[in-house]
mmCIF file of C-alpha atoms and ligand atoms in Angstrom:
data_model
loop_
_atom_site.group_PDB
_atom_site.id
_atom_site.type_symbol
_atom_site.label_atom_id
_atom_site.label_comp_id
_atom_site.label_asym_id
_atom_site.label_seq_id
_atom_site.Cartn_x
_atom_site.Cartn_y
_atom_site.Cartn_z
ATOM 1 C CA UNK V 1 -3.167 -16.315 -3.728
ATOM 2 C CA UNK V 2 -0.764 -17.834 -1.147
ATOM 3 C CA UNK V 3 3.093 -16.656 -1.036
ATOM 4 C CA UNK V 4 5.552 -18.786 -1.343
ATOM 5 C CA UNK V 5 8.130 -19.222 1.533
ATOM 6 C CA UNK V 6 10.528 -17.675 -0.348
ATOM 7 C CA UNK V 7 8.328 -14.501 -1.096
ATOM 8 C CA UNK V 8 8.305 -14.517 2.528
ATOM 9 C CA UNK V 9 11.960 -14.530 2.876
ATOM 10 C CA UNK V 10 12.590 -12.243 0.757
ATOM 11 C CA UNK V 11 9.599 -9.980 2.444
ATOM 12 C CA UNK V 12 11.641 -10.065 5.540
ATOM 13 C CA UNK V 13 15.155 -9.315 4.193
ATOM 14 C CA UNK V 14 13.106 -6.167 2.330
ATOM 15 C CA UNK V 15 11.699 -4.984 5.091
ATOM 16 C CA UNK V 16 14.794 -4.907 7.220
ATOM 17 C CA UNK V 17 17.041 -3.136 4.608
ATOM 18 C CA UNK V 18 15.174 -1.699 1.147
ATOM 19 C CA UNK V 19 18.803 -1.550 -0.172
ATOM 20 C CA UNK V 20 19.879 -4.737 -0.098
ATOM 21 C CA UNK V 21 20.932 -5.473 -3.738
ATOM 22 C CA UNK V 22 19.438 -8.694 -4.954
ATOM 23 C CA UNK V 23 22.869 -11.274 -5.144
ATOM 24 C CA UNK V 24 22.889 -10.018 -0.978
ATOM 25 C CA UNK V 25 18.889 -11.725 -0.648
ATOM 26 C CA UNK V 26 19.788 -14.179 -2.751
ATOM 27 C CA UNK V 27 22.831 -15.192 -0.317
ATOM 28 C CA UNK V 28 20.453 -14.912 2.862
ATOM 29 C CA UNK V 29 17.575 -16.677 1.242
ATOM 30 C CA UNK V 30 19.886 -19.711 -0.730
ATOM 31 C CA UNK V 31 18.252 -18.413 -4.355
ATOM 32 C CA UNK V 32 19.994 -17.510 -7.202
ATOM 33 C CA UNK V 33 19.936 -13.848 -8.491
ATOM 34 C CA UNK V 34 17.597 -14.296 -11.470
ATOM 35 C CA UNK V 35 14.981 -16.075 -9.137
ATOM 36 C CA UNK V 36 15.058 -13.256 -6.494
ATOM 37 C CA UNK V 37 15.280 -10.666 -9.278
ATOM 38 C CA UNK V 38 11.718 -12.579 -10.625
ATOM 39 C CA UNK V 39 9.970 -13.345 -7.351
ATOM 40 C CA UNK V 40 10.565 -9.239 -6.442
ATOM 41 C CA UNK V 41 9.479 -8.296 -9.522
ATOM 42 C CA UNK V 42 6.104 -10.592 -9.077
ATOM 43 C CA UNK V 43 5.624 -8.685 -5.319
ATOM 44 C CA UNK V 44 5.953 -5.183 -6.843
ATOM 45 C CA UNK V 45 3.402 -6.134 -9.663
ATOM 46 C CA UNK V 46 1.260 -7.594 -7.175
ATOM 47 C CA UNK V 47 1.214 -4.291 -5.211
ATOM 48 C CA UNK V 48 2.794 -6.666 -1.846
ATOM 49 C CA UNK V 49 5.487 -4.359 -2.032
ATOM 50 C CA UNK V 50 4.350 -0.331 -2.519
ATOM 51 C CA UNK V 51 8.115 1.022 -2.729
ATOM 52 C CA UNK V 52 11.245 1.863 -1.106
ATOM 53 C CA UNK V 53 11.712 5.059 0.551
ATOM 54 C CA UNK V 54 14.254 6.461 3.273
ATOM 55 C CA UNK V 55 12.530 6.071 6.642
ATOM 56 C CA UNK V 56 13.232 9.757 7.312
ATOM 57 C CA UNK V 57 11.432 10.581 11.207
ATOM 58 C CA UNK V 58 9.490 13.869 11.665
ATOM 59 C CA UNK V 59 9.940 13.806 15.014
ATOM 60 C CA UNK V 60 13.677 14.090 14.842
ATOM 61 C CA UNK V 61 13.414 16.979 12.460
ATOM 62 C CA UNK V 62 11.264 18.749 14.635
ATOM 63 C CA UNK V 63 8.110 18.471 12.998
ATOM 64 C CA UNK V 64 4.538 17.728 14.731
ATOM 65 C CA UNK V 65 2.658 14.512 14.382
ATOM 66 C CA UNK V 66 -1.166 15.342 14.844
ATOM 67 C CA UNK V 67 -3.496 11.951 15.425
ATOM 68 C CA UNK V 68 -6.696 12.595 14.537
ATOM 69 C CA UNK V 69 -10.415 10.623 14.766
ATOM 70 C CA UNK V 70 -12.717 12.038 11.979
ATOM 71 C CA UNK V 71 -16.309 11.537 12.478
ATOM 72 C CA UNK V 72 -18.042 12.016 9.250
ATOM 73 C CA UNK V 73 -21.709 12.445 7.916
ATOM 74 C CA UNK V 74 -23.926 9.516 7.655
ATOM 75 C CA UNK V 75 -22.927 7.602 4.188
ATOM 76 C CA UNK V 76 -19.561 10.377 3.516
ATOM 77 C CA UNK V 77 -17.263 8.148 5.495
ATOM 78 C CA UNK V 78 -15.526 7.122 2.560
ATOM 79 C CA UNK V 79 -15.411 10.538 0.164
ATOM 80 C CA UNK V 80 -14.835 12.241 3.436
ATOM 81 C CA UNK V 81 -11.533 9.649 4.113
ATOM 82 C CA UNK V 82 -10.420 10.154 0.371
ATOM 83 C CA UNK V 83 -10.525 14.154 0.672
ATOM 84 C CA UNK V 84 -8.460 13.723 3.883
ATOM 85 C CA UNK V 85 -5.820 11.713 2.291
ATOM 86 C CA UNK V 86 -5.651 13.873 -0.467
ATOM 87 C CA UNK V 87 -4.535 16.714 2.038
ATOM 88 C CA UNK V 88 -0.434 17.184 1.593
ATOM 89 C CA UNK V 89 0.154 16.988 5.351
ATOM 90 C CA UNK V 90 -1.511 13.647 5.650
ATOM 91 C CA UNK V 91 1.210 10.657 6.253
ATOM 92 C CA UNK V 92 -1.025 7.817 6.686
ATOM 93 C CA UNK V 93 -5.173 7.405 6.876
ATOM 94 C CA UNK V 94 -7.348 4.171 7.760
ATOM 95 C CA UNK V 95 -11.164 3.734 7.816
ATOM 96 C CA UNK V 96 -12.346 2.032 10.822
ATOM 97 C CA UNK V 97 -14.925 -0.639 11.052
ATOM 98 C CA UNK V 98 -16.869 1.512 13.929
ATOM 99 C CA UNK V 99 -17.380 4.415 10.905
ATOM 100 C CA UNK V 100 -14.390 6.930 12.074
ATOM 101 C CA UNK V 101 -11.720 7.565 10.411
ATOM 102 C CA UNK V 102 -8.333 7.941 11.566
ATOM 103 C CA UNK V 103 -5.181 9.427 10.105
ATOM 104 C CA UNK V 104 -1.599 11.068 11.157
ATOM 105 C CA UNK V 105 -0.767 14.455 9.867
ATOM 106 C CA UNK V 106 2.854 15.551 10.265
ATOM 107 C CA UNK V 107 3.547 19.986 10.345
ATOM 108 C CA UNK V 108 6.449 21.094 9.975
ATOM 109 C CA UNK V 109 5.885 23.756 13.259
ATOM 110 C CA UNK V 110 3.155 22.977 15.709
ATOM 111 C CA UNK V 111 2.012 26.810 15.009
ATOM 112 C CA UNK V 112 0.275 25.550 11.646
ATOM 113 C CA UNK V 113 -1.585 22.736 13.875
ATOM 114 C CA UNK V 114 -4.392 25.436 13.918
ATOM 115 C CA UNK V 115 -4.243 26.139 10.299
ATOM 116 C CA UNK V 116 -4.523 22.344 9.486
ATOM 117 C CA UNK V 117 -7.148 21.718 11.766
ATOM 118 C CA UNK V 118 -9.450 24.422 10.638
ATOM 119 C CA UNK V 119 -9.351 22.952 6.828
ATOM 120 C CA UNK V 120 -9.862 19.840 7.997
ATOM 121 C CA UNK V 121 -13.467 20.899 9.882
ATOM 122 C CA UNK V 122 -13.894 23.096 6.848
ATOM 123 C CA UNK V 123 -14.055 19.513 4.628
ATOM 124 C CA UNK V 124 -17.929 18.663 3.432
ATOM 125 C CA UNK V 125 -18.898 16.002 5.200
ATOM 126 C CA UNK V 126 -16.860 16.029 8.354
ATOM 127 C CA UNK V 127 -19.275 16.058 11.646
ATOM 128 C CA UNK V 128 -16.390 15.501 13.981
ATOM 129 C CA UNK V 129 -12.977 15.428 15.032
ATOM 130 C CA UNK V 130 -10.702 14.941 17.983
ATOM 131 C CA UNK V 131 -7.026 15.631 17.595
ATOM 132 C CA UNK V 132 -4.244 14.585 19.848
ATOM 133 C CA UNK V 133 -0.509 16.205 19.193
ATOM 134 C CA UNK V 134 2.109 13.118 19.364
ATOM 135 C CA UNK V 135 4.907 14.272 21.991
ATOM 136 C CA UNK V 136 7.160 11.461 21.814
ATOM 137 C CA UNK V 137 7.426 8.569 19.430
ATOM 138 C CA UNK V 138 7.516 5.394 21.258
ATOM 139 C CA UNK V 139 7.394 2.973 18.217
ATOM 140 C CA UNK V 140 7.545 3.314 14.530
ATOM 141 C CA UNK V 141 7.596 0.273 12.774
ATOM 142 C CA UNK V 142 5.746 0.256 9.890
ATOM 143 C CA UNK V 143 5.940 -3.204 8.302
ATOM 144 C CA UNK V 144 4.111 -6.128 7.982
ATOM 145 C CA UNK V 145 3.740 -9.291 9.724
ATOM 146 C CA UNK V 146 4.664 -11.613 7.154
ATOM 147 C CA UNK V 147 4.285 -15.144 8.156
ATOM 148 C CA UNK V 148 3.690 -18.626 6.321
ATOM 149 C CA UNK V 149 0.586 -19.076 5.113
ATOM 150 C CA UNK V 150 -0.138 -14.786 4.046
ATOM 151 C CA UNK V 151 -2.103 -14.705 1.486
ATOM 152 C CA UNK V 152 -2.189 -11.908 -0.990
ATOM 153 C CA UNK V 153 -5.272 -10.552 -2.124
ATOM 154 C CA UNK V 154 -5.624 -9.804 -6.045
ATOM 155 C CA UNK V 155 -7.828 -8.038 -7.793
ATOM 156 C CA UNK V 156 -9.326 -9.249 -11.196
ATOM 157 C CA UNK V 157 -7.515 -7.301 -13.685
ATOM 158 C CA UNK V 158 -10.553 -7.542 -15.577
ATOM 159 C CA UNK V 159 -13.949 -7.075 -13.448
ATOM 160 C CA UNK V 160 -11.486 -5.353 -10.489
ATOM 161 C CA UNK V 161 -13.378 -8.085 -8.082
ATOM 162 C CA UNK V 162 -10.822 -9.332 -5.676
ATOM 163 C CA UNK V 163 -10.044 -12.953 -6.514
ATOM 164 C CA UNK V 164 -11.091 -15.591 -4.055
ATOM 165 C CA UNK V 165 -9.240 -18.777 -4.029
ATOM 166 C CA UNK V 166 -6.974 -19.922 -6.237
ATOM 167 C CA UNK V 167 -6.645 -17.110 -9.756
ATOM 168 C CA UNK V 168 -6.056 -17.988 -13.443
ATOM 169 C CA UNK V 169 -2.551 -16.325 -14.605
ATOM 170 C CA UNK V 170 -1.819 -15.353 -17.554
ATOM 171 C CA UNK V 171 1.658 -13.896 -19.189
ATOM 172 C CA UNK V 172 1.095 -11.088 -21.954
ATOM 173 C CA UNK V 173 4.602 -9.828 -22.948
ATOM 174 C CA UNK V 174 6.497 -11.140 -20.056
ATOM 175 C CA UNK V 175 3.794 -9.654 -17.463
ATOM 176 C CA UNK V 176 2.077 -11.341 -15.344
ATOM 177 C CA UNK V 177 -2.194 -10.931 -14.794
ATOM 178 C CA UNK V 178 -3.931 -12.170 -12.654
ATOM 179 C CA UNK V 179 -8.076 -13.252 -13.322
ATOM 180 C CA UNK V 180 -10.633 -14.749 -11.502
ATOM 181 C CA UNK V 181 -12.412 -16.635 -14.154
ATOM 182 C CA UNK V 182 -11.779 -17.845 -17.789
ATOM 183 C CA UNK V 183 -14.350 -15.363 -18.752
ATOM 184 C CA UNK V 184 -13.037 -12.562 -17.429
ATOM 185 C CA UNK V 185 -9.009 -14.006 -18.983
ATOM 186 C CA UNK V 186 -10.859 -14.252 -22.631
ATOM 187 C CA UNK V 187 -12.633 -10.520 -22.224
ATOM 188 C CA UNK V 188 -9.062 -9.169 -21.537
ATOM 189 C CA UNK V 189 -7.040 -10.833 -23.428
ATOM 190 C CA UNK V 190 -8.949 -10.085 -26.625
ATOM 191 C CA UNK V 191 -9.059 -6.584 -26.070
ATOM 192 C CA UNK V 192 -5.391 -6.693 -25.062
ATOM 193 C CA UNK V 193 -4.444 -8.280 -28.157
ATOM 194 C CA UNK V 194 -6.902 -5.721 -30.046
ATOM 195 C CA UNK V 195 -5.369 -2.884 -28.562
ATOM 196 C CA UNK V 196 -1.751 -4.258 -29.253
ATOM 197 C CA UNK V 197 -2.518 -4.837 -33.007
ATOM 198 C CA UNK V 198 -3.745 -1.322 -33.431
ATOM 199 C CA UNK V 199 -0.613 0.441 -32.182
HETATM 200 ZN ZN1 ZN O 201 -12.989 -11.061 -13.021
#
Protein backbone atom coordinates (compact mmCIF):
# COMPACT_ATOMS: atom_id res chain seq x y z
CA UNK A 1 0.00 0.00 0.00
CA UNK A 2 1.65 3.30 -1.07
CA UNK A 3 1.49 6.52 1.36
CA UNK A 4 0.22 9.36 0.36
CA UNK A 5 2.43 12.56 0.28
CA UNK A 6 0.71 13.84 2.94
CA UNK A 7 1.24 10.67 5.20
CA UNK A 8 4.67 11.52 4.41
CA UNK A 9 4.43 14.98 5.63
CA UNK A 10 2.97 14.35 8.38
CA UNK A 11 5.67 11.31 9.01
CA UNK A 12 8.26 13.96 9.01
CA UNK A 13 6.66 16.64 11.23
CA UNK A 14 6.10 13.34 13.76
CA UNK A 15 9.26 12.35 13.74
CA UNK A 16 10.82 15.69 14.47
CA UNK A 17 8.50 16.59 17.44
CA UNK A 18 5.92 13.60 18.81
CA UNK A 19 4.15 16.58 20.52
CA UNK A 20 3.16 18.56 18.00
CA UNK A 21 -0.66 18.88 18.48
CA UNK A 22 -2.49 18.20 15.27
CA UNK A 23 -3.92 22.10 14.19
CA UNK A 24 0.37 22.74 14.46
CA UNK A 25 0.82 19.65 11.40
CA UNK A 26 -2.00 20.73 9.94
CA UNK A 27 -0.45 24.43 9.59
CA UNK A 28 3.01 22.91 8.32
CA UNK A 29 1.42 20.41 6.03
CA UNK A 30 -1.66 23.00 4.51
CA UNK A 31 -4.48 20.22 5.88
CA UNK A 32 -7.19 20.87 7.93
CA UNK A 33 -7.37 19.38 11.51
CA UNK A 34 -9.95 16.65 10.90
CA UNK A 35 -7.84 15.34 7.86
CA UNK A 36 -4.56 15.19 9.88
CA UNK A 37 -6.50 13.93 12.91
CA UNK A 38 -7.77 10.91 10.18
CA UNK A 39 -4.61 10.32 8.17
CA UNK A 40 -2.69 9.83 11.92
CA UNK A 41 -5.17 7.80 13.04
CA UNK A 42 -4.88 5.50 9.66
CA UNK A 43 -0.71 5.38 10.42
CA UNK A 44 -1.21 4.25 14.05
CA UNK A 45 -3.76 1.51 12.87
CA UNK A 46 -1.49 0.58 10.25
CA UNK A 47 1.31 0.00 12.82
CA UNK A 48 3.59 2.99 10.51
CA UNK A 49 3.65 4.72 13.61
CA UNK A 50 4.49 2.33 16.97
CA UNK A 51 4.10 5.33 19.59
CA UNK A 52 5.39 8.35 21.13
CA UNK A 53 7.79 8.20 23.85
CA UNK A 54 10.37 10.77 25.45
CA UNK A 55 13.72 10.11 23.76
CA UNK A 56 15.28 9.79 27.23
CA UNK A 57 19.48 8.81 26.50
CA UNK A 58 21.14 6.13 28.70
CA UNK A 59 24.22 7.37 28.09
CA UNK A 60 23.57 10.68 29.72
CA UNK A 61 22.17 8.98 32.76
CA UNK A 62 25.05 6.98 33.14
CA UNK A 63 23.91 3.77 32.11
CA UNK A 64 25.89 1.12 29.79
CA UNK A 65 24.94 0.29 26.27
CA UNK A 66 26.20 -3.37 25.56
CA UNK A 67 26.16 -4.34 21.52
CA UNK A 68 25.99 -7.70 21.15
CA UNK A 69 26.22 -10.47 17.98
CA UNK A 70 24.33 -13.69 19.03
CA UNK A 71 25.22 -16.73 17.19
CA UNK A 72 22.56 -19.25 17.69
CA UNK A 73 21.98 -23.08 17.05
CA UNK A 74 21.25 -24.29 13.65
CA UNK A 75 17.27 -23.62 13.00
CA UNK A 76 16.90 -21.52 16.87
CA UNK A 77 17.80 -18.25 15.25
CA UNK A 78 14.46 -17.04 15.56
CA UNK A 79 13.13 -18.56 19.22
CA UNK A 80 16.63 -17.76 20.28
CA UNK A 81 16.03 -13.76 18.95
CA UNK A 82 12.46 -13.79 20.61
CA UNK A 83 13.88 -15.04 24.14
CA UNK A 84 16.49 -12.23 23.81
CA UNK A 85 14.01 -9.57 23.26
CA UNK A 86 11.98 -10.74 25.87
CA UNK A 87 14.98 -9.98 28.32
CA UNK A 88 14.06 -6.45 30.31
CA UNK A 89 17.47 -4.94 29.54
CA UNK A 90 17.07 -5.38 25.85
CA UNK A 91 16.38 -1.82 23.97
CA UNK A 92 16.33 -2.90 20.50
CA UNK A 93 17.03 -6.55 18.60
CA UNK A 94 17.30 -7.36 14.69
CA UNK A 95 17.81 -10.72 12.92
CA UNK A 96 20.36 -10.57 10.31
CA UNK A 97 20.22 -12.07 6.91
CA UNK A 98 23.85 -13.83 7.56
CA UNK A 99 21.88 -15.91 10.66
CA UNK A 100 23.24 -13.65 13.77
CA UNK A 101 21.43 -11.78 15.65
CA UNK A 102 22.11 -8.50 16.96
CA UNK A 103 20.66 -6.40 19.75
CA UNK A 104 21.57 -3.35 22.30
CA UNK A 105 21.18 -3.93 25.95
CA UNK A 106 21.31 -0.84 28.16
CA UNK A 107 22.53 -1.53 32.42
CA UNK A 108 22.04 0.71 34.55
CA UNK A 109 25.99 0.17 36.07
CA UNK A 110 28.51 -1.52 33.86
CA UNK A 111 29.10 -3.91 37.09
CA UNK A 112 25.83 -5.94 36.04
CA UNK A 113 27.43 -6.25 32.34
CA UNK A 114 28.67 -9.66 33.78
CA UNK A 115 25.41 -10.60 35.24
CA UNK A 116 23.62 -9.90 31.86
CA UNK A 117 26.00 -11.57 29.87
CA UNK A 118 26.05 -14.79 31.75
CA UNK A 119 22.01 -15.17 31.26
CA UNK A 120 22.32 -14.41 28.00
CA UNK A 121 24.96 -17.60 27.27
CA UNK A 122 22.77 -19.39 29.76
CA UNK A 123 19.68 -18.98 26.91
CA UNK A 124 18.91 -22.58 25.01
CA UNK A 125 19.98 -22.23 21.87
CA UNK A 126 22.66 -19.60 21.95
CA UNK A 127 26.16 -21.04 20.41
CA UNK A 128 27.77 -17.65 20.44
CA UNK A 129 28.22 -14.23 21.37
CA UNK A 130 30.53 -11.28 21.12
CA UNK A 131 29.79 -8.20 23.14
CA UNK A 132 31.20 -4.77 22.70
CA UNK A 133 30.46 -1.99 25.65
CA UNK A 134 29.35 1.41 23.74
CA UNK A 135 31.74 4.27 25.24
CA UNK A 136 30.43 7.16 23.52
CA UNK A 137 27.32 7.72 21.49
CA UNK A 138 28.14 9.21 18.25
CA UNK A 139 24.60 9.11 16.65
CA UNK A 140 21.18 8.25 17.80
CA UNK A 141 18.65 8.81 15.42
CA UNK A 142 16.20 6.42 15.36
CA UNK A 143 13.69 7.27 12.62
CA UNK A 144 12.84 6.40 9.38
CA UNK A 145 13.66 7.45 6.00
CA UNK A 146 10.43 8.39 4.76
CA UNK A 147 10.44 9.36 1.20
CA UNK A 148 7.81 9.44 -1.79
CA UNK A 149 7.02 6.43 -3.05
CA UNK A 150 7.33 4.19 0.82
CA UNK A 151 5.23 1.74 0.74
CA UNK A 152 3.68 0.21 3.78
CA UNK A 153 3.47 -3.32 4.15
CA UNK A 154 0.02 -4.81 5.54
CA UNK A 155 -0.80 -7.80 6.73
CA UNK A 156 -4.13 -9.63 5.81
CA UNK A 157 -6.22 -9.16 8.76
CA UNK A 158 -7.62 -12.34 7.86
CA UNK A 159 -4.95 -15.10 6.62
CA UNK A 160 -2.04 -12.64 8.43
CA UNK A 161 -0.24 -12.97 4.76
CA UNK A 162 1.30 -9.66 4.03
CA UNK A 163 -0.63 -8.03 1.19
CA UNK A 164 1.11 -7.60 -2.10
CA UNK A 165 -0.05 -4.91 -4.35
CA UNK A 166 -2.81 -3.01 -4.11
CA UNK A 167 -5.40 -4.41 -0.68
CA UNK A 168 -9.23 -4.49 -0.49
CA UNK A 169 -10.40 -2.05 2.52
CA UNK A 170 -13.03 -2.38 4.30
CA UNK A 171 -14.70 -0.01 7.21
CA UNK A 172 -16.44 -2.06 10.15
CA UNK A 173 -17.57 0.55 12.76
CA UNK A 174 -15.49 3.39 11.63
CA UNK A 175 -12.20 1.07 11.47
CA UNK A 176 -10.41 0.52 8.87
CA UNK A 177 -9.11 -3.41 7.60
CA UNK A 178 -7.17 -4.12 5.39
CA UNK A 179 -7.47 -7.77 3.07
CA UNK A 180 -5.77 -9.23 0.41
CA UNK A 181 -8.54 -10.93 -1.38
CA UNK A 182 -12.42 -10.85 -1.48
CA UNK A 183 -12.24 -14.21 0.06
CA UNK A 184 -10.40 -13.53 2.80
CA UNK A 185 -12.90 -9.76 3.25
CA UNK A 186 -16.14 -12.26 3.15
CA UNK A 187 -14.43 -14.94 5.82
CA UNK A 188 -13.95 -11.90 8.18
CA UNK A 189 -16.52 -9.98 7.79
CA UNK A 190 -19.04 -12.74 8.47
CA UNK A 191 -17.51 -13.78 11.49
CA UNK A 192 -17.15 -10.12 12.49
CA UNK A 193 -20.68 -9.51 12.04
CA UNK A 194 -21.37 -13.01 13.89
CA UNK A 195 -19.40 -12.11 16.71
CA UNK A 196 -20.99 -8.52 16.90
CA UNK A 197 -24.60 -9.95 16.89
CA UNK A 198 -23.82 -12.26 19.74
CA UNK A 199 -22.62 -9.61 22.20
ZN1 LIG B 1 -5.81 -12.89 3.24
Amino acid sequence: MDLDPLDIRILKALQGDARLSFREIGRQTRASVPTVSAHVRRLEALGVVRGYRADVDPLQLGETSVFLVVEAALGQTQRVASAIARLPEIRRTVETRQGRIVAEAILPRESQAARFLRKLGNLRGVIAYEHHVASRRVKEEPRAHVAHGAQVLVDCYECGKTIEGASIIRRLDRREHYFCCRTCEAKFVERYQRLKAAT
